[in-house]
Protein backbone atom coordinates (compact mmCIF):
# COMPACT_ATOMS: atom_id res chain seq x y z
CA UNK A 1 0.00 0.00 0.00
CA UNK A 2 1.18 3.49 -0.79
CA UNK A 3 0.25 5.99 1.85
CA UNK A 4 1.07 9.66 1.94
CA UNK A 5 0.79 12.34 4.53
CA UNK A 6 -0.51 15.74 3.48
CA UNK A 7 -0.13 19.10 5.16
CA UNK A 8 -2.50 22.05 4.85
CA UNK A 9 -0.77 25.07 3.31
CA UNK A 10 -3.65 27.28 4.42
CA UNK A 11 -7.29 27.45 5.47
CA UNK A 12 -10.32 29.09 3.95
CA UNK A 13 -12.25 31.82 5.72
CA UNK A 14 -15.58 31.62 3.98
CA UNK A 15 -19.07 33.10 4.40
CA UNK A 16 -20.46 29.55 4.01
CA UNK A 17 -20.73 28.30 7.59
CA UNK A 18 -22.47 25.01 6.86
CA UNK A 19 -22.58 22.63 3.89
CA UNK A 20 -26.23 23.33 3.12
CA UNK A 21 -26.63 26.07 0.50
CA UNK A 22 -23.04 26.05 -0.75
CA UNK A 23 -23.22 26.08 -4.56
CA UNK A 24 -22.31 22.76 -6.14
CA UNK A 25 -19.41 24.21 -8.12
CA UNK A 26 -17.24 27.33 -7.99
CA UNK A 27 -18.04 30.55 -9.88
CA UNK A 28 -21.83 29.99 -9.85
CA UNK A 29 -22.11 32.68 -7.16
CA UNK A 30 -19.48 35.36 -7.90
CA UNK A 31 -20.35 37.31 -4.71
CA UNK A 32 -19.00 34.44 -2.56
CA UNK A 33 -15.79 36.08 -1.33
CA UNK A 34 -13.24 34.29 0.80
CA UNK A 35 -9.74 34.52 2.15
CA UNK A 36 -7.14 31.78 1.96
CA UNK A 37 -4.97 32.30 5.04
CA UNK A 38 -1.57 30.59 4.88
CA UNK A 39 -0.37 28.44 7.77
CA UNK A 40 2.84 29.41 9.60
CA UNK A 41 5.16 27.23 7.43
CA UNK A 42 3.88 28.86 4.22
CA UNK A 43 3.35 32.37 5.53
CA UNK A 44 6.04 33.89 3.29
CA UNK A 45 5.62 36.14 0.29
CA UNK A 46 8.13 33.98 -1.68
CA UNK A 47 5.61 31.14 -1.93
CA UNK A 48 3.23 33.27 -4.02
CA UNK A 49 5.65 35.47 -5.92
CA UNK A 50 4.35 35.75 -9.50
CA UNK A 51 0.89 34.44 -8.65
CA UNK A 52 -0.58 37.95 -9.01
CA UNK A 53 -0.09 37.61 -12.78
CA UNK A 54 -2.93 35.06 -12.86
CA UNK A 55 -6.63 35.93 -12.74
CA UNK A 56 -7.74 32.43 -11.69
CA UNK A 57 -6.24 29.62 -9.63
CA UNK A 58 -6.87 25.98 -8.88
CA UNK A 59 -7.36 25.00 -5.27
CA UNK A 60 -6.88 21.43 -4.14
CA UNK A 61 -8.46 20.88 -0.79
CA UNK A 62 -9.69 18.39 1.74
CA UNK A 63 -13.44 17.80 2.14
CA UNK A 64 -12.67 17.96 5.85
CA UNK A 65 -16.25 18.09 7.08
CA UNK A 66 -17.20 14.75 5.53
CA UNK A 67 -13.82 13.00 5.10
CA UNK A 68 -14.43 10.64 8.05
CA UNK A 69 -17.58 9.32 6.37
CA UNK A 70 -15.52 7.49 3.74
CA UNK A 71 -16.58 6.87 0.16
CA UNK A 72 -18.86 4.80 -2.03
CA UNK A 73 -18.17 3.31 -5.45
CA UNK A 74 -21.43 4.77 -6.73
CA UNK A 75 -23.13 8.03 -5.82
CA UNK A 76 -26.32 9.89 -6.76
CA UNK A 77 -25.43 13.20 -8.43
CA UNK A 78 -27.91 16.00 -7.60
CA UNK A 79 -27.93 16.75 -11.36
CA UNK A 80 -29.83 13.54 -11.97
CA UNK A 81 -32.50 14.35 -9.41
CA UNK A 82 -30.81 12.22 -6.78
CA UNK A 83 -32.26 8.94 -8.03
CA UNK A 84 -29.75 7.77 -10.63
CA UNK A 85 -26.35 6.39 -9.71
CA UNK A 86 -22.94 6.99 -11.29
CA UNK A 87 -19.45 5.80 -10.42
CA UNK A 88 -17.82 8.15 -7.95
CA UNK A 89 -15.00 8.86 -10.42
CA UNK A 90 -17.63 9.99 -12.96
CA UNK A 91 -18.78 12.69 -10.52
CA UNK A 92 -17.54 15.58 -8.37
CA UNK A 93 -19.11 14.08 -5.25
CA UNK A 94 -17.55 14.78 -1.86
CA UNK A 95 -17.63 11.14 -0.65
CA UNK A 96 -14.58 9.94 -2.56
CA UNK A 97 -11.32 8.14 -1.80
CA UNK A 98 -8.91 10.61 -0.17
CA UNK A 99 -11.69 13.24 0.04
CA UNK A 100 -9.81 15.64 -2.23
CA UNK A 101 -11.72 18.49 -3.86
CA UNK A 102 -10.67 20.90 -6.59
CA UNK A 103 -12.07 24.27 -7.50
CA UNK A 104 -11.02 26.86 -10.08
CA UNK A 105 -11.69 30.26 -8.50
CA UNK A 106 -11.00 33.93 -9.18
CA UNK A 107 -7.93 35.44 -7.55
CA UNK A 108 -8.96 38.97 -6.53
CA UNK A 109 -5.69 39.84 -4.85
CA UNK A 110 -2.84 38.92 -2.55
CA UNK A 111 -2.73 40.50 0.88
CA UNK A 112 0.17 40.74 3.30
CA UNK A 113 -1.18 42.42 6.39
CA UNK A 114 0.14 42.44 9.96
CA UNK A 115 2.56 39.65 9.05
CA UNK A 116 -0.16 37.38 7.62
CA UNK A 117 -0.17 36.28 3.98
CA UNK A 118 -3.62 35.65 2.42
CA UNK A 119 -5.16 35.21 -1.01
CA UNK A 120 -8.40 37.09 -1.68
CA UNK A 121 -10.79 34.92 -3.67
CA UNK A 122 -14.28 35.06 -5.15
CA UNK A 123 -16.77 32.60 -6.59
CA UNK A 124 -15.78 29.93 -4.10
CA UNK A 125 -17.76 26.78 -3.21
CA UNK A 126 -15.87 26.04 0.02
CA UNK A 127 -16.96 25.65 3.59
CA UNK A 128 -15.44 27.88 6.27
CA UNK A 129 -12.28 26.23 7.64
CA UNK A 130 -11.55 24.08 4.55
CA UNK A 131 -7.88 22.98 4.58
CA UNK A 132 -6.05 23.82 1.35
CA UNK A 133 -3.57 21.19 0.18
CA UNK A 134 -2.17 22.95 -2.88
CA UNK A 135 -2.58 26.01 -5.08
CA UNK A 136 -1.79 26.20 -8.80
CA UNK A 137 -2.33 28.86 -11.44
CA UNK A 138 -5.17 28.23 -13.89
CA UNK A 139 -3.72 27.96 -17.39
CA UNK A 140 -6.31 28.85 -20.04
CA UNK A 141 -4.22 27.57 -22.96
CA UNK A 142 -4.25 24.10 -21.46
CA UNK A 143 -7.04 23.92 -18.85
CA UNK A 144 -9.85 25.46 -20.99
CA UNK A 145 -11.03 22.82 -23.45
CA UNK A 146 -13.66 24.24 -25.75
CA UNK A 147 -14.31 20.95 -27.51
CA UNK A 148 -14.99 19.14 -24.22
CA UNK A 149 -18.29 17.34 -23.67
CA UNK A 150 -19.69 16.50 -20.26
CA UNK A 151 -22.59 14.07 -20.59
CA UNK A 152 -25.05 14.44 -17.74
CA UNK A 153 -23.36 17.64 -16.55
CA UNK A 154 -22.92 19.29 -19.96
CA UNK A 155 -24.61 22.61 -19.18
CA UNK A 156 -24.55 25.05 -16.32
CA UNK A 157 -27.42 24.10 -13.97
CA UNK A 158 -30.57 26.11 -14.68
CA UNK A 159 -31.20 28.92 -12.24
CA UNK A 160 -34.62 30.17 -13.22
CA UNK A 161 -35.95 30.44 -9.68
CA UNK A 162 -37.11 33.85 -8.56
CA UNK A 163 -36.09 35.45 -5.27
CA UNK A 164 -38.15 37.99 -3.37
CA UNK A 165 -37.38 39.69 -0.07
CA UNK A 166 -39.80 40.70 2.67
CA UNK A 167 -39.86 44.37 3.69
CA UNK A 168 -38.28 43.38 6.98
CA UNK A 169 -35.37 41.55 5.35
CA UNK A 170 -34.75 44.44 2.91
CA UNK A 171 -34.62 46.86 5.83
CA UNK A 172 -32.08 44.60 7.55
CA UNK A 173 -29.91 44.36 4.41
CA UNK A 174 -29.98 48.14 3.92
CA UNK A 175 -28.30 48.56 7.33
CA UNK A 176 -25.39 46.16 6.57
CA UNK A 177 -23.09 48.74 5.00
CA UNK A 178 -20.09 46.43 5.49
CA UNK A 179 -21.71 43.91 3.10
CA UNK A 180 -22.71 45.88 -0.02
CA UNK A 181 -23.29 42.67 -2.01
CA UNK A 182 -25.39 40.90 0.60
CA UNK A 183 -28.66 41.02 -1.34
CA UNK A 184 -27.09 39.80 -4.59
CA UNK A 185 -25.19 37.14 -2.66
CA UNK A 186 -28.32 35.76 -0.99
CA UNK A 187 -30.27 35.94 -4.28
CA UNK A 188 -27.64 34.05 -6.23
CA UNK A 189 -27.29 31.37 -3.56
CA UNK A 190 -31.05 30.81 -3.54
CA UNK A 191 -31.27 30.81 -7.36
CA UNK A 192 -28.98 27.74 -7.32
CA UNK A 193 -31.80 25.97 -5.44
CA UNK A 194 -29.82 24.52 -2.52
CA UNK A 195 -32.58 22.09 -1.56
CA UNK A 196 -31.73 18.41 -1.72
CA UNK A 197 -32.82 16.91 -5.04
CA UNK A 198 -35.62 14.83 -3.55
CA UNK A 199 -37.30 17.92 -2.09
CA UNK A 200 -37.54 19.63 -5.44
CA UNK A 201 -40.39 17.46 -6.60
CA UNK A 202 -42.48 18.49 -3.59
CA UNK A 203 -45.49 20.66 -4.29
CA UNK A 204 -46.02 22.03 -0.81
CA UNK A 205 -44.43 25.17 0.60
CA UNK A 206 -41.46 24.55 2.89
CA UNK A 207 -39.22 26.84 4.83
CA UNK A 208 -35.45 26.69 5.18
CA UNK A 209 -32.61 28.40 6.97
CA UNK A 210 -28.92 29.01 6.29
CA UNK A 211 -26.04 31.00 7.74
CA UNK A 212 -23.97 33.29 5.51
CA UNK A 213 -21.25 35.26 7.31
CA UNK A 214 -22.88 35.69 10.71
CA UNK A 215 -26.38 36.17 9.36
CA UNK A 216 -29.17 33.66 9.87
CA UNK A 217 -31.35 33.78 6.78
CA UNK A 218 -34.79 32.21 6.56
CA UNK A 219 -36.81 31.71 3.40
CA UNK A 220 -39.61 29.62 2.02
CA UNK A 221 -40.06 27.99 -1.36
CA UNK A 222 -43.31 27.62 -3.29
CA UNK A 223 -42.87 26.15 -6.74
CA UNK A 224 -40.10 28.16 -8.40
CA UNK A 225 -40.31 31.08 -5.97
CA UNK A 226 -38.06 31.82 -3.03
CA UNK A 227 -39.21 34.38 -0.47
CA UNK A 228 -36.69 35.57 2.10
CA UNK A 229 -38.70 36.17 5.25
CA UNK A 230 -36.12 37.16 7.86
CA UNK A 231 -32.44 37.88 8.37
CA UNK A 232 -30.89 38.13 11.81
CA UNK A 233 -27.40 38.40 13.24
CA UNK A 234 -26.36 35.09 14.83
N1 LIG B 1 -15.53 22.05 -6.81
C1 LIG B 1 -15.33 20.92 -5.90
C2 LIG B 1 -16.55 20.65 -5.01
C3 LIG B 1 -17.66 19.87 -5.61
S1 LIG B 1 -18.79 19.25 -4.45
C4 LIG B 1 -14.91 19.69 -6.69
O1 LIG B 1 -15.34 19.54 -7.83
O2 LIG B 1 -14.13 18.90 -6.18
C5 LIG B 1 -19.48 20.76 -3.86
C6 LIG B 1 -19.93 20.61 -2.46
O3 LIG B 1 -18.82 20.44 -1.60
C7 LIG B 1 -20.60 21.86 -1.92
O4 LIG B 1 -21.95 21.86 -2.23
C8 LIG B 1 -20.31 21.80 -0.43
O5 LIG B 1 -21.45 21.40 0.28
C9 LIG B 1 -19.23 20.74 -0.29
N2 LIG B 1 -18.07 21.23 0.46
C10 LIG B 1 -17.38 22.38 0.32
N3 LIG B 1 -16.35 22.45 1.19
C11 LIG B 1 -16.39 21.29 1.92
C12 LIG B 1 -15.61 20.76 2.98
N4 LIG B 1 -14.57 21.42 3.46
N5 LIG B 1 -15.95 19.54 3.50
C13 LIG B 1 -17.01 18.86 3.01
N6 LIG B 1 -17.79 19.31 2.01
C14 LIG B 1 -17.50 20.52 1.47
GROMACS .gro file of C-alpha atoms and ligand atoms in nm:
model
  260
    1UNK     CA    1   0.000   0.000   0.000
    2UNK     CA    2   0.118   0.349  -0.079
    3UNK     CA    3   0.025   0.599   0.185
    4UNK     CA    4   0.107   0.966   0.194
    5UNK     CA    5   0.079   1.234   0.453
    6UNK     CA    6  -0.051   1.574   0.348
    7UNK     CA    7  -0.013   1.910   0.516
    8UNK     CA    8  -0.250   2.205   0.485
    9UNK     CA    9  -0.077   2.507   0.331
   10UNK     CA   10  -0.365   2.728   0.442
   11UNK     CA   11  -0.729   2.745   0.547
   12UNK     CA   12  -1.032   2.909   0.395
   13UNK     CA   13  -1.225   3.182   0.572
   14UNK     CA   14  -1.558   3.162   0.398
   15UNK     CA   15  -1.907   3.310   0.440
   16UNK     CA   16  -2.046   2.955   0.401
   17UNK     CA   17  -2.073   2.830   0.759
   18UNK     CA   18  -2.247   2.501   0.686
   19UNK     CA   19  -2.258   2.263   0.389
   20UNK     CA   20  -2.623   2.333   0.312
   21UNK     CA   21  -2.663   2.607   0.050
   22UNK     CA   22  -2.304   2.605  -0.075
   23UNK     CA   23  -2.322   2.608  -0.456
   24UNK     CA   24  -2.231   2.276  -0.614
   25UNK     CA   25  -1.941   2.421  -0.812
   26UNK     CA   26  -1.724   2.733  -0.799
   27UNK     CA   27  -1.804   3.055  -0.988
   28UNK     CA   28  -2.183   2.999  -0.985
   29UNK     CA   29  -2.211   3.268  -0.716
   30UNK     CA   30  -1.948   3.536  -0.790
   31UNK     CA   31  -2.035   3.731  -0.471
   32UNK     CA   32  -1.900   3.444  -0.256
   33UNK     CA   33  -1.579   3.608  -0.133
   34UNK     CA   34  -1.324   3.429   0.080
   35UNK     CA   35  -0.974   3.452   0.215
   36UNK     CA   36  -0.714   3.178   0.196
   37UNK     CA   37  -0.497   3.230   0.504
   38UNK     CA   38  -0.157   3.059   0.488
   39UNK     CA   39  -0.037   2.844   0.777
   40UNK     CA   40   0.284   2.941   0.960
   41UNK     CA   41   0.516   2.723   0.743
   42UNK     CA   42   0.388   2.886   0.422
   43UNK     CA   43   0.335   3.237   0.553
   44UNK     CA   44   0.604   3.389   0.329
   45UNK     CA   45   0.562   3.614   0.029
   46UNK     CA   46   0.813   3.398  -0.168
   47UNK     CA   47   0.561   3.114  -0.193
   48UNK     CA   48   0.323   3.327  -0.402
   49UNK     CA   49   0.565   3.547  -0.592
   50UNK     CA   50   0.435   3.575  -0.950
   51UNK     CA   51   0.089   3.444  -0.865
   52UNK     CA   52  -0.058   3.795  -0.901
   53UNK     CA   53  -0.009   3.761  -1.278
   54UNK     CA   54  -0.293   3.506  -1.286
   55UNK     CA   55  -0.663   3.593  -1.274
   56UNK     CA   56  -0.774   3.243  -1.169
   57UNK     CA   57  -0.624   2.962  -0.963
   58UNK     CA   58  -0.687   2.598  -0.888
   59UNK     CA   59  -0.736   2.500  -0.527
   60UNK     CA   60  -0.688   2.143  -0.414
   61UNK     CA   61  -0.846   2.088  -0.079
   62UNK     CA   62  -0.969   1.839   0.174
   63UNK     CA   63  -1.344   1.780   0.214
   64UNK     CA   64  -1.267   1.796   0.585
   65UNK     CA   65  -1.625   1.809   0.708
   66UNK     CA   66  -1.720   1.475   0.553
   67UNK     CA   67  -1.382   1.300   0.510
   68UNK     CA   68  -1.443   1.064   0.805
   69UNK     CA   69  -1.758   0.932   0.637
   70UNK     CA   70  -1.552   0.749   0.374
   71UNK     CA   71  -1.658   0.687   0.016
   72UNK     CA   72  -1.886   0.480  -0.203
   73UNK     CA   73  -1.817   0.331  -0.545
   74UNK     CA   74  -2.143   0.477  -0.673
   75UNK     CA   75  -2.313   0.803  -0.582
   76UNK     CA   76  -2.632   0.989  -0.676
   77UNK     CA   77  -2.543   1.320  -0.843
   78UNK     CA   78  -2.791   1.600  -0.760
   79UNK     CA   79  -2.793   1.675  -1.136
   80UNK     CA   80  -2.983   1.354  -1.197
   81UNK     CA   81  -3.250   1.435  -0.941
   82UNK     CA   82  -3.081   1.222  -0.678
   83UNK     CA   83  -3.226   0.894  -0.803
   84UNK     CA   84  -2.975   0.777  -1.063
   85UNK     CA   85  -2.635   0.639  -0.971
   86UNK     CA   86  -2.294   0.699  -1.129
   87UNK     CA   87  -1.945   0.580  -1.042
   88UNK     CA   88  -1.782   0.815  -0.795
   89UNK     CA   89  -1.500   0.886  -1.042
   90UNK     CA   90  -1.763   0.999  -1.296
   91UNK     CA   91  -1.878   1.269  -1.052
   92UNK     CA   92  -1.754   1.558  -0.837
   93UNK     CA   93  -1.911   1.408  -0.525
   94UNK     CA   94  -1.755   1.478  -0.186
   95UNK     CA   95  -1.763   1.114  -0.065
   96UNK     CA   96  -1.458   0.994  -0.256
   97UNK     CA   97  -1.132   0.814  -0.180
   98UNK     CA   98  -0.891   1.061  -0.017
   99UNK     CA   99  -1.169   1.324   0.004
  100UNK     CA  100  -0.981   1.564  -0.223
  101UNK     CA  101  -1.172   1.849  -0.386
  102UNK     CA  102  -1.067   2.090  -0.659
  103UNK     CA  103  -1.207   2.427  -0.750
  104UNK     CA  104  -1.102   2.686  -1.008
  105UNK     CA  105  -1.169   3.026  -0.850
  106UNK     CA  106  -1.100   3.393  -0.918
  107UNK     CA  107  -0.793   3.544  -0.755
  108UNK     CA  108  -0.896   3.897  -0.653
  109UNK     CA  109  -0.569   3.984  -0.485
  110UNK     CA  110  -0.284   3.892  -0.255
  111UNK     CA  111  -0.273   4.050   0.088
  112UNK     CA  112   0.017   4.074   0.330
  113UNK     CA  113  -0.118   4.242   0.639
  114UNK     CA  114   0.014   4.244   0.996
  115UNK     CA  115   0.256   3.965   0.905
  116UNK     CA  116  -0.016   3.738   0.762
  117UNK     CA  117  -0.017   3.628   0.398
  118UNK     CA  118  -0.362   3.565   0.242
  119UNK     CA  119  -0.516   3.521  -0.101
  120UNK     CA  120  -0.840   3.709  -0.168
  121UNK     CA  121  -1.079   3.492  -0.367
  122UNK     CA  122  -1.428   3.506  -0.515
  123UNK     CA  123  -1.677   3.260  -0.659
  124UNK     CA  124  -1.578   2.993  -0.410
  125UNK     CA  125  -1.776   2.678  -0.321
  126UNK     CA  126  -1.587   2.604   0.002
  127UNK     CA  127  -1.696   2.565   0.359
  128UNK     CA  128  -1.544   2.788   0.627
  129UNK     CA  129  -1.228   2.623   0.764
  130UNK     CA  130  -1.155   2.408   0.455
  131UNK     CA  131  -0.788   2.298   0.458
  132UNK     CA  132  -0.605   2.382   0.135
  133UNK     CA  133  -0.357   2.119   0.018
  134UNK     CA  134  -0.217   2.295  -0.288
  135UNK     CA  135  -0.258   2.601  -0.508
  136UNK     CA  136  -0.179   2.620  -0.880
  137UNK     CA  137  -0.233   2.886  -1.144
  138UNK     CA  138  -0.517   2.823  -1.389
  139UNK     CA  139  -0.372   2.796  -1.739
  140UNK     CA  140  -0.631   2.885  -2.004
  141UNK     CA  141  -0.422   2.757  -2.296
  142UNK     CA  142  -0.425   2.410  -2.146
  143UNK     CA  143  -0.704   2.392  -1.885
  144UNK     CA  144  -0.985   2.546  -2.099
  145UNK     CA  145  -1.103   2.282  -2.345
  146UNK     CA  146  -1.366   2.424  -2.575
  147UNK     CA  147  -1.431   2.095  -2.751
  148UNK     CA  148  -1.499   1.914  -2.422
  149UNK     CA  149  -1.829   1.734  -2.367
  150UNK     CA  150  -1.969   1.650  -2.026
  151UNK     CA  151  -2.259   1.407  -2.059
  152UNK     CA  152  -2.505   1.444  -1.774
  153UNK     CA  153  -2.336   1.764  -1.655
  154UNK     CA  154  -2.292   1.929  -1.996
  155UNK     CA  155  -2.461   2.261  -1.918
  156UNK     CA  156  -2.455   2.505  -1.632
  157UNK     CA  157  -2.742   2.410  -1.397
  158UNK     CA  158  -3.057   2.611  -1.468
  159UNK     CA  159  -3.120   2.892  -1.224
  160UNK     CA  160  -3.462   3.017  -1.322
  161UNK     CA  161  -3.595   3.044  -0.968
  162UNK     CA  162  -3.711   3.385  -0.856
  163UNK     CA  163  -3.609   3.545  -0.527
  164UNK     CA  164  -3.815   3.799  -0.337
  165UNK     CA  165  -3.738   3.969  -0.007
  166UNK     CA  166  -3.980   4.070   0.267
  167UNK     CA  167  -3.986   4.437   0.369
  168UNK     CA  168  -3.828   4.338   0.698
  169UNK     CA  169  -3.537   4.155   0.535
  170UNK     CA  170  -3.475   4.444   0.291
  171UNK     CA  171  -3.462   4.686   0.583
  172UNK     CA  172  -3.208   4.460   0.755
  173UNK     CA  173  -2.991   4.436   0.441
  174UNK     CA  174  -2.998   4.814   0.392
  175UNK     CA  175  -2.830   4.856   0.733
  176UNK     CA  176  -2.539   4.616   0.657
  177UNK     CA  177  -2.309   4.874   0.500
  178UNK     CA  178  -2.009   4.643   0.549
  179UNK     CA  179  -2.171   4.391   0.310
  180UNK     CA  180  -2.271   4.588  -0.002
  181UNK     CA  181  -2.329   4.267  -0.201
  182UNK     CA  182  -2.539   4.090   0.060
  183UNK     CA  183  -2.866   4.102  -0.134
  184UNK     CA  184  -2.709   3.980  -0.459
  185UNK     CA  185  -2.519   3.714  -0.266
  186UNK     CA  186  -2.832   3.576  -0.099
  187UNK     CA  187  -3.027   3.594  -0.428
  188UNK     CA  188  -2.764   3.405  -0.623
  189UNK     CA  189  -2.729   3.137  -0.356
  190UNK     CA  190  -3.105   3.081  -0.354
  191UNK     CA  191  -3.127   3.081  -0.736
  192UNK     CA  192  -2.898   2.774  -0.732
  193UNK     CA  193  -3.180   2.597  -0.544
  194UNK     CA  194  -2.982   2.452  -0.252
  195UNK     CA  195  -3.258   2.209  -0.156
  196UNK     CA  196  -3.173   1.841  -0.172
  197UNK     CA  197  -3.282   1.691  -0.504
  198UNK     CA  198  -3.562   1.483  -0.355
  199UNK     CA  199  -3.730   1.792  -0.209
  200UNK     CA  200  -3.754   1.963  -0.544
  201UNK     CA  201  -4.039   1.746  -0.660
  202UNK     CA  202  -4.248   1.849  -0.359
  203UNK     CA  203  -4.549   2.066  -0.429
  204UNK     CA  204  -4.602   2.203  -0.081
  205UNK     CA  205  -4.443   2.517   0.060
  206UNK     CA  206  -4.146   2.455   0.289
  207UNK     CA  207  -3.922   2.684   0.483
  208UNK     CA  208  -3.545   2.669   0.518
  209UNK     CA  209  -3.261   2.840   0.697
  210UNK     CA  210  -2.892   2.901   0.629
  211UNK     CA  211  -2.604   3.100   0.774
  212UNK     CA  212  -2.397   3.329   0.551
  213UNK     CA  213  -2.125   3.526   0.731
  214UNK     CA  214  -2.288   3.569   1.071
  215UNK     CA  215  -2.638   3.617   0.936
  216UNK     CA  216  -2.917   3.366   0.987
  217UNK     CA  217  -3.135   3.378   0.678
  218UNK     CA  218  -3.479   3.221   0.656
  219UNK     CA  219  -3.681   3.171   0.340
  220UNK     CA  220  -3.961   2.962   0.202
  221UNK     CA  221  -4.006   2.799  -0.136
  222UNK     CA  222  -4.331   2.762  -0.329
  223UNK     CA  223  -4.287   2.615  -0.674
  224UNK     CA  224  -4.010   2.816  -0.840
  225UNK     CA  225  -4.031   3.108  -0.597
  226UNK     CA  226  -3.806   3.182  -0.303
  227UNK     CA  227  -3.921   3.438  -0.047
  228UNK     CA  228  -3.669   3.557   0.210
  229UNK     CA  229  -3.870   3.617   0.525
  230UNK     CA  230  -3.612   3.716   0.786
  231UNK     CA  231  -3.244   3.788   0.837
  232UNK     CA  232  -3.089   3.813   1.181
  233UNK     CA  233  -2.740   3.840   1.324
  234UNK     CA  234  -2.636   3.509   1.483
  235LIG     N1  235  -1.553   2.205  -0.681
  235LIG     C1  236  -1.533   2.092  -0.590
  235LIG     C2  237  -1.655   2.065  -0.501
  235LIG     C3  238  -1.766   1.987  -0.561
  235LIG     S1  239  -1.879   1.925  -0.445
  235LIG     C4  240  -1.491   1.969  -0.669
  235LIG     O1  241  -1.534   1.954  -0.783
  235LIG     O2  242  -1.413   1.890  -0.618
  235LIG     C5  243  -1.948   2.076  -0.386
  235LIG     C6  244  -1.993   2.061  -0.246
  235LIG     O3  245  -1.882   2.044  -0.160
  235LIG     C7  246  -2.060   2.186  -0.192
  235LIG     O4  247  -2.195   2.186  -0.223
  235LIG     C8  248  -2.031   2.180  -0.043
  235LIG     O5  249  -2.145   2.140   0.028
  235LIG     C9  250  -1.923   2.074  -0.029
  235LIG     N2  251  -1.807   2.123   0.046
  235LIG    C10  252  -1.738   2.238   0.032
  235LIG     N3  253  -1.635   2.245   0.119
  235LIG    C11  254  -1.639   2.129   0.192
  235LIG    C12  255  -1.561   2.076   0.298
  235LIG     N4  256  -1.457   2.142   0.346
  235LIG     N5  257  -1.595   1.954   0.350
  235LIG    C13  258  -1.701   1.886   0.301
  235LIG     N6  259  -1.779   1.931   0.201
  235LIG    C14  260  -1.750   2.052   0.147
   0.00000   0.00000   0.00000
